């Protein structure tokens, strides 16, 4: 006859534990004398949660299986003996199915994870292990009176399936029908766990992880930050770093901010009005070439350690860019005639071949000398095309931004006898951030600018600067069918960011303790992503609102973007907006303002906001785009007048500044020079300088007048500091500061201020002395001397003793009222009324604090290390041939 076999797998019915406080599943067990057997599969995103609890029979104690920080733990707690604890696995909250098998026989218990018998863990107990009557999965009931269920950790939130107790499968459909066990807050026949990292909303390579309710982004090593790694941690340009008060150095810049382009390492030269950005490539040295001909050309490709898109973003953002192109040649032609085939060329952006050289213009096959009509042979348009036997060169700057950067150079004419060439392509250098000062002025409430729709479905960031005197107004607005986004100054002390993605409007409000309509620049940054909404104003505490875990999440806009107004024309903005960025993209306010009534390009008055960045007497000067610090009347220099001007003095060094007479002596020929100054009384002295020395006695500073009065600052033999005033009425006044030895090879800062009769002396920022003169008539200043006084002046004995030695050491940042004599001697010796005698070497006082002052003033020189044989031959591998002072 026929035999039919019917085999079936256990029905896979998943269940979902929904709540972390109330979910549980209770299933009955069959106590067995030969031990315990339980198995199940689970899946979760939570690191912690109770998986199983049962009270073992025969007072064997409770058994718990739970997750803690993503690791599986089995625990048997017995009153009469030490607890049994087994650990298995790591990172088990990865959203994948994991199987757990627990088997006990007599005194031995085994925990197996994911059916891997090779890694199963075992433990032994003193007393035997018996199975339990009731098994709680996922958690415990709220009412503990009917059970002994213990839960040392949060309840489980996730899914389970294929539950076996005592080797018998448990039919969860019967549980659903109420005929087996008991349960609370379960979804049966459904695994409701959601993979919140698919798709991955972490941007810029951020690593996604999740819990039951939300996802998290790990932004480490991405260069970005924020809840979704949306915001760049770097500034968009060197101009922005300068604005933060940074000095020259290597920085990462992110030209498109939160956009797709990554950060790029550049050198920011922040030493002058123009802030230069330099991007190095792999070969900026002078390189010799021989043996190249058309069939076997020499080529060199340049690697800037960046993508072409990153370089284009830097170039497009800049006002001006350049690359030096130098071709040194000896019987090696460069471009040939404009009608002939070129012997060398370079490749630029978009892999384009270019037949013009540095200093010339695109589209014409010439070098700089061709434009200037100064070539060696007027029949050619490059010096090298004259094909001479001696070294010459064609050097100039490539400045057409649309062709930069240089990506390759090709040379084909170095294969003839005595033919040789050497080329050099400099780094890409740019200055100016076209966006940082890009501004528009809104003159009427009805005026506005409009731009294309702002598309930012999942993440949006908006940043800008504003200044206004109005009490309210809308900065920008974009509408959709229901969704919208709006930023406004809602009151003089409040900025409001309003947004609706379909869940109803949400408002983030930042309140300031001081008015924001003070006609000074203020910074606003608003951001929305799938996790939160945030608003930052200046350095005030950021306002952050958490986004709902479920609901609408796409921001869908379809109208134009209005800047400075709204679609309803109400509550328009009056004032200035600049540097507007949306998701890293720059909006050209100036260009749009040129064609819009009621809006003007640009915005004046930057010094009202940034004038405090000019230090040490530097004056803030307005520019159309930004400002700069004028350090003319300051003893300091640099972009913010913060860099000290210092010099090393030797024993005989003297710097004398001659003061100009207030009006010509010839006004009355019969009157003596001193009589002219009779009424020219100086109402104050404001003197500041720093010094470093190891020598006493020393004369630091000496001021004399046409009335034989003087002011002297000396170091006495014991290292104390003396300020000596010789006045015609009060006689000689000596003020001694003996709080230590000031000739201790450390930098000391001295300030002497007299306002009317009151004199204040500070040393190292500490008030050392105050004095009130009976009557002050210090007038007709003739000269100021630093170091040794070399004129035939009648010095008093103490000053004369110090003057024998003069000053040996370092002086820095010397200021007398609005005059900086040391800076004048170092920077403008030919035009300033200053005389220098002896050796004066520019240095940095702080850098030689540990040096021996006797040797620090020695300057070394070296002969040409490159050993040129032909004075017109280029220096191979020599990047710069400028002179340098080593060790000071």
Coordinates of C-alpha atoms in Angstrom, one line a residue, residues 148-542:
X148 CA 7.6 36.8 42.0
X149 CA 8.9 38.3 38.7
X150 CA 12.0 40.4 39.2
X151 CA 13.3 42.9 36.7
X152 CA 16.6 44.5 37.5
X153 CA 16.7 46.3 34.1
X154 CA 14.2 48.0 31.7
X155 CA 11.6 45.9 30.0
X156 CA 12.4 44.5 26.5
X157 CA 11.3 46.4 23.5
X158 CA 11.6 44.4 20.3
X159 CA 10.4 41.1 18.7
X160 CA 10.5 37.5 19.6
X161 CA 9.6 34.2 17.8
X162 CA 10.1 30.5 17.9
X163 CA 9.7 30.1 21.7
X164 CA 10.4 26.6 23.0
X165 CA 9.9 25.6 26.6
X166 CA 10.9 22.1 27.7
X167 CA 11.5 21.2 24.1
X168 CA 7.9 22.0 23.2
X169 CA 7.0 24.9 20.7
X170 CA 4.6 27.4 22.1
X171 CA 1.8 28.3 19.7
X172 CA 1.5 32.1 20.0
X173 CA -1.8 32.2 18.1
X174 CA -3.3 30.3 21.0
X175 CA -1.9 33.1 23.2
X176 CA -3.6 35.6 21.0
X177 CA -6.9 33.7 21.3
X178 CA -6.6 33.7 25.1
X179 CA -6.3 29.9 25.5
X180 CA -2.6 29.9 26.5
X181 CA -0.7 32.0 29.0
X182 CA -1.2 35.7 29.4
X183 CA 0.1 38.9 27.9
X184 CA 0.0 42.7 27.9
X185 CA 0.9 45.3 25.3
X186 CA 1.9 42.9 22.6
X187 CA 1.4 42.8 18.9
X188 CA 1.1 39.2 17.9
X189 CA 1.8 37.8 14.4
X190 CA 3.7 41.0 13.6
X191 CA 7.3 42.2 14.1
X192 CA 6.8 46.0 14.3
X193 CA 10.5 46.8 14.6
X194 CA 11.5 49.6 12.1
X195 CA 14.9 50.0 10.5
X196 CA 15.4 53.7 11.0
X197 CA 18.9 53.7 9.4
X198 CA 17.5 52.6 6.0
X199 CA 17.7 55.0 4.3
X200 CA 20.6 56.5 6.2
X201 CA 19.8 60.2 7.0
X202 CA 23.2 60.8 8.5
X203 CA 25.0 63.0 6.1
X204 CA 28.7 63.3 5.0
X205 CA 29.5 59.7 5.9
X206 CA 28.1 59.8 9.4
X207 CA 27.5 56.3 10.9
X208 CA 23.9 55.6 11.8
X209 CA 22.7 53.7 14.8
X210 CA 19.2 53.5 16.3
X211 CA 17.0 52.7 19.2
X212 CA 13.4 51.6 19.1
X213 CA 12.1 55.2 18.6
X214 CA 14.8 57.1 16.8
X215 CA 18.2 57.1 15.0
X216 CA 21.5 58.5 16.0
X217 CA 24.5 59.8 13.9
X218 CA 28.1 59.3 14.8
X219 CA 29.9 62.3 13.2
X220 CA 33.5 61.4 14.5
X221 CA 36.2 61.9 11.8
X222 CA 33.7 63.4 9.3
X223 CA 34.5 67.1 9.7
X224 CA 30.8 67.7 10.4
X225 CA 28.7 68.0 13.5
X226 CA 25.0 68.2 14.5
X227 CA 22.2 65.7 15.0
X228 CA 22.6 64.5 11.4
X229 CA 26.2 65.5 10.7
X230 CA 24.9 68.3 8.6
X231 CA 27.0 71.3 9.8
X232 CA 30.7 71.7 8.9
X233 CA 33.0 72.3 11.8
X234 CA 35.2 74.5 9.5
X235 CA 34.7 78.0 8.2
X236 CA 34.0 78.6 4.5
X237 CA 37.0 80.8 3.8
X238 CA 40.2 82.3 5.2
X239 CA 38.3 85.6 5.4
X240 CA 36.0 84.0 7.9
X241 CA 39.0 82.8 10.0
X242 CA 40.5 86.3 9.9
X243 CA 37.2 87.6 11.1
X244 CA 37.5 85.3 14.2
X245 CA 40.9 86.9 14.9
X246 CA 43.0 84.0 13.7
X247 CA 46.6 84.5 12.5
X248 CA 48.4 83.0 9.5
X249 CA 48.6 79.2 9.4
X250 CA 47.1 76.0 7.9
X251 CA 43.4 75.7 8.1
X252 CA 40.6 73.5 6.7
X253 CA 38.0 75.4 4.7
X254 CA 34.7 74.1 3.6
X255 CA 33.6 76.2 0.6
X256 CA 30.1 75.0 0.5
X257 CA 29.5 74.6 4.3
X258 CA 26.9 71.9 4.8
X259 CA 26.9 71.1 1.0
X260 CA 28.3 67.9 -0.5
X261 CA 31.9 69.1 -0.9
X262 CA 34.3 68.0 1.9
X263 CA 36.8 70.3 3.7
X264 CA 40.1 71.3 2.0
X265 CA 43.4 72.0 3.8
X266 CA 44.9 75.4 2.7
X267 CA 47.3 78.0 4.0
X268 CA 45.8 81.3 5.1
X269 CA 48.1 84.2 4.9
X270 CA 46.5 86.6 7.3
X271 CA 49.1 89.4 7.4
X272 CA 47.7 92.2 5.3
X273 CA 44.6 93.8 4.0
X274 CA 44.2 91.1 1.3
X275 CA 43.8 87.7 2.9
X276 CA 45.5 85.1 0.7
X277 CA 44.4 81.5 0.4
X278 CA 47.1 79.1 -0.9
X279 CA 46.5 75.5 -2.1
X280 CA 49.7 73.6 -2.6
X281 CA 50.2 70.9 -5.1
X282 CA 52.8 68.0 -5.3
X283 CA 55.5 69.9 -7.2
X284 CA 56.0 73.6 -6.6
X285 CA 59.8 73.5 -6.8
X286 CA 61.9 74.4 -9.9
X287 CA 62.3 71.2 -12.0
X288 CA 64.8 70.6 -14.8
X289 CA 63.8 68.9 -18.1
X290 CA 66.0 67.4 -20.8
X291 CA 65.4 64.9 -23.6
X292 CA 61.8 65.7 -24.5
X293 CA 60.6 66.0 -28.1
X294 CA 57.1 65.9 -29.8
X295 CA 57.0 62.2 -30.1
X296 CA 58.1 61.7 -26.5
X297 CA 56.9 64.8 -24.6
X298 CA 57.6 65.5 -20.9
X299 CA 54.4 65.7 -18.8
X300 CA 53.8 66.5 -15.2
X301 CA 50.4 66.3 -13.6
X302 CA 49.6 68.2 -10.4
X303 CA 47.8 66.8 -7.4
X304 CA 46.3 69.3 -5.0
X305 CA 45.0 66.6 -2.6
X306 CA 41.5 67.6 -3.4
X307 CA 38.8 67.1 -6.0
X308 CA 38.3 69.4 -8.9
X309 CA 35.0 70.4 -7.5
X310 CA 36.6 71.6 -4.3
X311 CA 39.2 73.7 -6.1
X312 CA 36.5 75.2 -8.4
X313 CA 34.5 76.2 -5.3
X314 CA 37.5 77.9 -3.8
X315 CA 38.2 79.8 -7.1
X316 CA 34.6 80.7 -7.7
X317 CA 34.2 82.1 -4.2
X318 CA 37.3 84.3 -4.5
X319 CA 37.6 87.8 -5.9
X320 CA 40.9 87.1 -7.6
X321 CA 43.1 84.0 -8.2
X322 CA 46.6 83.5 -9.6
X323 CA 49.2 80.8 -10.3
X324 CA 52.8 81.7 -11.1
X325 CA 54.1 80.0 -14.3
X326 CA 57.9 80.2 -14.9
X327 CA 59.8 78.7 -17.8
X328 CA 63.6 79.0 -17.7
X329 CA 65.2 78.0 -21.0
X330 CA 68.5 77.4 -22.7
X331 CA 67.9 76.6 -26.4
X332 CA 64.4 75.4 -25.5
X333 CA 61.5 77.1 -27.2
X334 CA 58.2 77.7 -25.4
X335 CA 55.2 78.7 -27.5
X336 CA 56.6 79.3 -31.0
X337 CA 55.0 82.1 -33.1
X338 CA 51.2 82.7 -32.7
X339 CA 50.7 80.8 -36.0
X340 CA 52.9 77.8 -35.3
X341 CA 52.5 74.7 -33.2
X342 CA 53.4 75.4 -29.5
X343 CA 56.4 73.5 -28.0
X344 CA 54.9 73.7 -24.5
X345 CA 51.4 74.1 -23.0
X346 CA 49.5 73.7 -19.9
X347 CA 46.2 72.0 -19.0
X348 CA 43.6 73.7 -16.8
X349 CA 40.1 73.1 -15.5
X350 CA 37.9 70.7 -17.4
X351 CA 41.0 69.2 -19.1
X352 CA 41.4 72.2 -21.5
X353 CA 44.7 72.7 -23.3
X354 CA 45.9 76.4 -23.1
X355 CA 48.4 78.0 -25.4
X356 CA 49.2 81.2 -23.5
X357 CA 51.7 81.7 -20.8
X358 CA 51.9 83.5 -17.5
X359 CA 51.4 87.3 -17.8
X360 CA 49.5 87.0 -21.1
X361 CA 45.8 86.9 -21.8
X362 CA 43.6 83.9 -22.8
X363 CA 43.2 83.3 -26.5
X364 CA 46.5 84.7 -27.7
X365 CA 49.6 82.5 -28.0
X366 CA 52.0 84.9 -26.1
X367 CA 54.0 85.4 -23.0
X368 CA 54.1 88.5 -20.8
X369 CA 56.9 90.1 -22.8
X370 CA 54.8 89.8 -25.9
X371 CA 52.1 92.0 -24.4
X372 CA 54.7 94.4 -23.0
X373 CA 56.7 94.4 -26.3
X374 CA 59.9 93.7 -24.3
X375 CA 60.9 90.3 -25.7
X376 CA 64.6 89.5 -26.4
X377 CA 63.8 89.0 -30.1
X378 CA 60.9 91.2 -31.3
X379 CA 60.1 88.7 -34.0
X380 CA 58.8 86.4 -31.2
X381 CA 56.3 86.8 -28.4
X382 CA 58.2 84.9 -25.7
X383 CA 61.8 85.3 -24.6
X384 CA 62.4 81.5 -24.8
X385 CA 61.2 81.5 -28.4
X386 CA 64.4 83.4 -29.4
X387 CA 66.1 80.0 -29.0
X388 CA 69.3 81.5 -27.5
X389 CA 72.3 79.5 -26.1
X390 CA 72.2 81.3 -22.7
X391 CA 69.7 81.0 -19.9
X392 CA 66.6 83.3 -20.1
X393 CA 63.0 82.9 -18.9
X394 CA 59.4 83.7 -19.3
X395 CA 57.6 84.2 -16.0
X396 CA 54.2 85.6 -15.2
X397 CA 50.9 85.0 -13.4
X398 CA 48.0 83.1 -14.8
X399 CA 45.0 85.0 -13.5
X400 CA 42.0 83.9 -15.7
X401 CA 39.9 82.2 -13.0
X402 CA 37.8 80.0 -15.4
X403 CA 41.0 78.2 -16.6
X404 CA 42.6 77.6 -13.2
X405 CA 44.0 75.6 -11.6
X406 CA 46.9 74.2 -13.7
X407 CA 46.5 70.4 -13.7
X408 CA 49.3 69.5 -16.1
X409 CA 52.3 70.9 -18.0
X410 CA 53.7 69.4 -21.3
X411 CA 57.1 70.3 -22.7
X412 CA 58.5 69.0 -26.0
X413 CA 61.7 71.0 -27.0
X414 CA 64.6 69.9 -24.8
X415 CA 66.2 67.2 -27.0
X416 CA 68.6 69.2 -29.1
X417 CA 72.3 69.8 -28.3
X418 CA 72.7 72.1 -25.3
X419 CA 68.9 72.2 -24.9
X420 CA 67.6 72.4 -21.4
X421 CA 64.6 73.8 -19.6
X422 CA 63.4 74.3 -16.0
X423 CA 59.8 75.0 -15.1
X424 CA 57.9 76.0 -12.0
X425 CA 54.2 76.2 -11.4
X426 CA 53.4 77.9 -8.1
X427 CA 50.6 77.1 -5.7
X428 CA 47.1 78.3 -6.4
X429 CA 46.6 81.6 -4.6
X430 CA 43.4 83.5 -4.2
X431 CA 42.2 86.4 -2.1
X432 CA 38.8 87.8 -1.2
X433 CA 35.6 86.0 -0.2
X434 CA 32.9 87.2 -2.6
X435 CA 30.2 86.1 -0.2
X436 CA 31.4 87.1 3.3
X437 CA 30.6 90.8 2.6
X438 CA 27.9 90.2 0.0
X439 CA 25.1 92.4 1.3
X440 CA 21.8 94.1 0.4
X441 CA 20.1 97.1 2.0
X442 CA 16.3 97.1 2.2
X443 CA 15.1 100.7 2.3
X444 CA 11.3 100.2 2.4
X445 CA 9.0 97.6 4.0
X446 CA 7.6 96.7 0.6
X447 CA 11.0 95.9 -0.9
X448 CA 12.2 92.4 -1.1
X449 CA 14.4 90.0 -3.2
X450 CA 13.2 86.8 -4.6
X451 CA 15.1 83.6 -5.5
X452 CA 14.2 80.1 -6.7
X453 CA 12.4 77.8 -4.4
X454 CA 14.5 76.5 -1.5
X455 CA 14.6 72.7 -1.9
X456 CA 15.5 71.1 1.5
X457 CA 13.2 68.1 2.1
X458 CA 15.2 66.4 4.8
X459 CA 17.6 69.0 6.1
X460 CA 17.8 72.7 5.9
X461 CA 20.2 75.3 7.3
X462 CA 20.0 79.0 6.8
X463 CA 22.6 81.5 8.0
X464 CA 23.1 85.2 7.6
X465 CA 24.1 88.4 9.2
X466 CA 21.7 91.3 9.7
X467 CA 21.6 94.8 11.2
X468 CA 18.6 97.0 11.6
X469 CA 16.9 99.7 13.6
X470 CA 13.4 98.4 12.9
X471 CA 11.4 96.8 15.7
X472 CA 10.2 93.8 13.6
X473 CA 10.4 92.4 10.1
X474 CA 10.7 89.1 8.1
X475 CA 14.2 88.1 7.0
X476 CA 13.0 85.4 4.6
X477 CA 10.1 83.2 3.8
X478 CA 9.3 80.3 1.5
X479 CA 5.8 78.7 1.3
X480 CA 4.4 75.4 0.1
X481 CA 0.9 74.1 -0.3
X482 CA 0.8 73.6 3.5
X483 CA 4.4 73.7 4.5
X484 CA 6.4 76.8 5.1
X485 CA 9.6 78.2 6.5
X486 CA 10.1 81.7 8.0
X487 CA 12.7 83.6 10.0
X488 CA 11.9 87.1 11.4
X489 CA 12.8 89.6 14.1
X490 CA 9.5 89.5 15.9
X491 CA 10.4 92.2 18.5
X492 CA 13.6 94.1 19.3
X493 CA 14.9 91.3 21.5
X494 CA 13.4 88.2 19.8
X495 CA 14.3 86.2 16.7
X496 CA 11.7 83.6 15.6
X497 CA 12.2 80.6 13.3
X498 CA 8.8 79.2 12.2
X499 CA 8.4 76.0 10.2
X500 CA 5.7 73.5 9.3
X501 CA 6.4 70.2 7.6
X502 CA 2.8 69.0 7.8
X503 CA 2.6 68.3 11.5
X504 CA 1.5 71.8 12.4
X505 CA 3.6 75.0 12.8
X506 CA 6.6 74.9 15.2
X507 CA 8.4 78.0 16.5
X508 CA 11.9 78.3 17.9
X509 CA 12.4 81.6 19.6
X510 CA 15.7 83.1 20.9
X511 CA 15.4 86.0 23.3
X512 CA 18.3 88.5 23.9
X513 CA 18.8 90.5 27.0
X514 CA 19.9 93.5 24.9
X515 CA 18.1 94.9 21.8
X516 CA 19.1 93.4 18.5
X517 CA 17.9 96.4 16.5
X518 CA 21.0 98.4 17.5
X519 CA 22.3 98.8 13.9
X520 CA 25.2 96.4 14.5
X521 CA 25.8 93.1 12.8
X522 CA 24.2 90.1 14.4
X523 CA 24.5 86.4 13.2
X524 CA 21.6 84.1 12.8
X525 CA 21.7 80.4 12.0
X526 CA 18.5 78.3 11.7
X527 CA 18.5 74.5 11.1
X528 CA 15.9 71.8 10.6
X529 CA 16.6 68.1 10.2
X530 CA 14.7 64.9 10.9
X531 CA 15.6 65.0 14.6
X532 CA 15.4 68.6 15.7
X533 CA 14.8 72.3 14.9
X534 CA 17.4 74.8 16.2
X535 CA 18.0 78.5 16.2
X536 CA 21.3 80.2 17.0
X537 CA 21.7 84.0 17.4
X538 CA 25.1 85.4 18.0
X539 CA 26.6 83.6 21.0
X540 CA 23.3 83.4 22.9
X541 CA 22.2 79.9 24.1
X542 CA 20.9 77.9 21.1

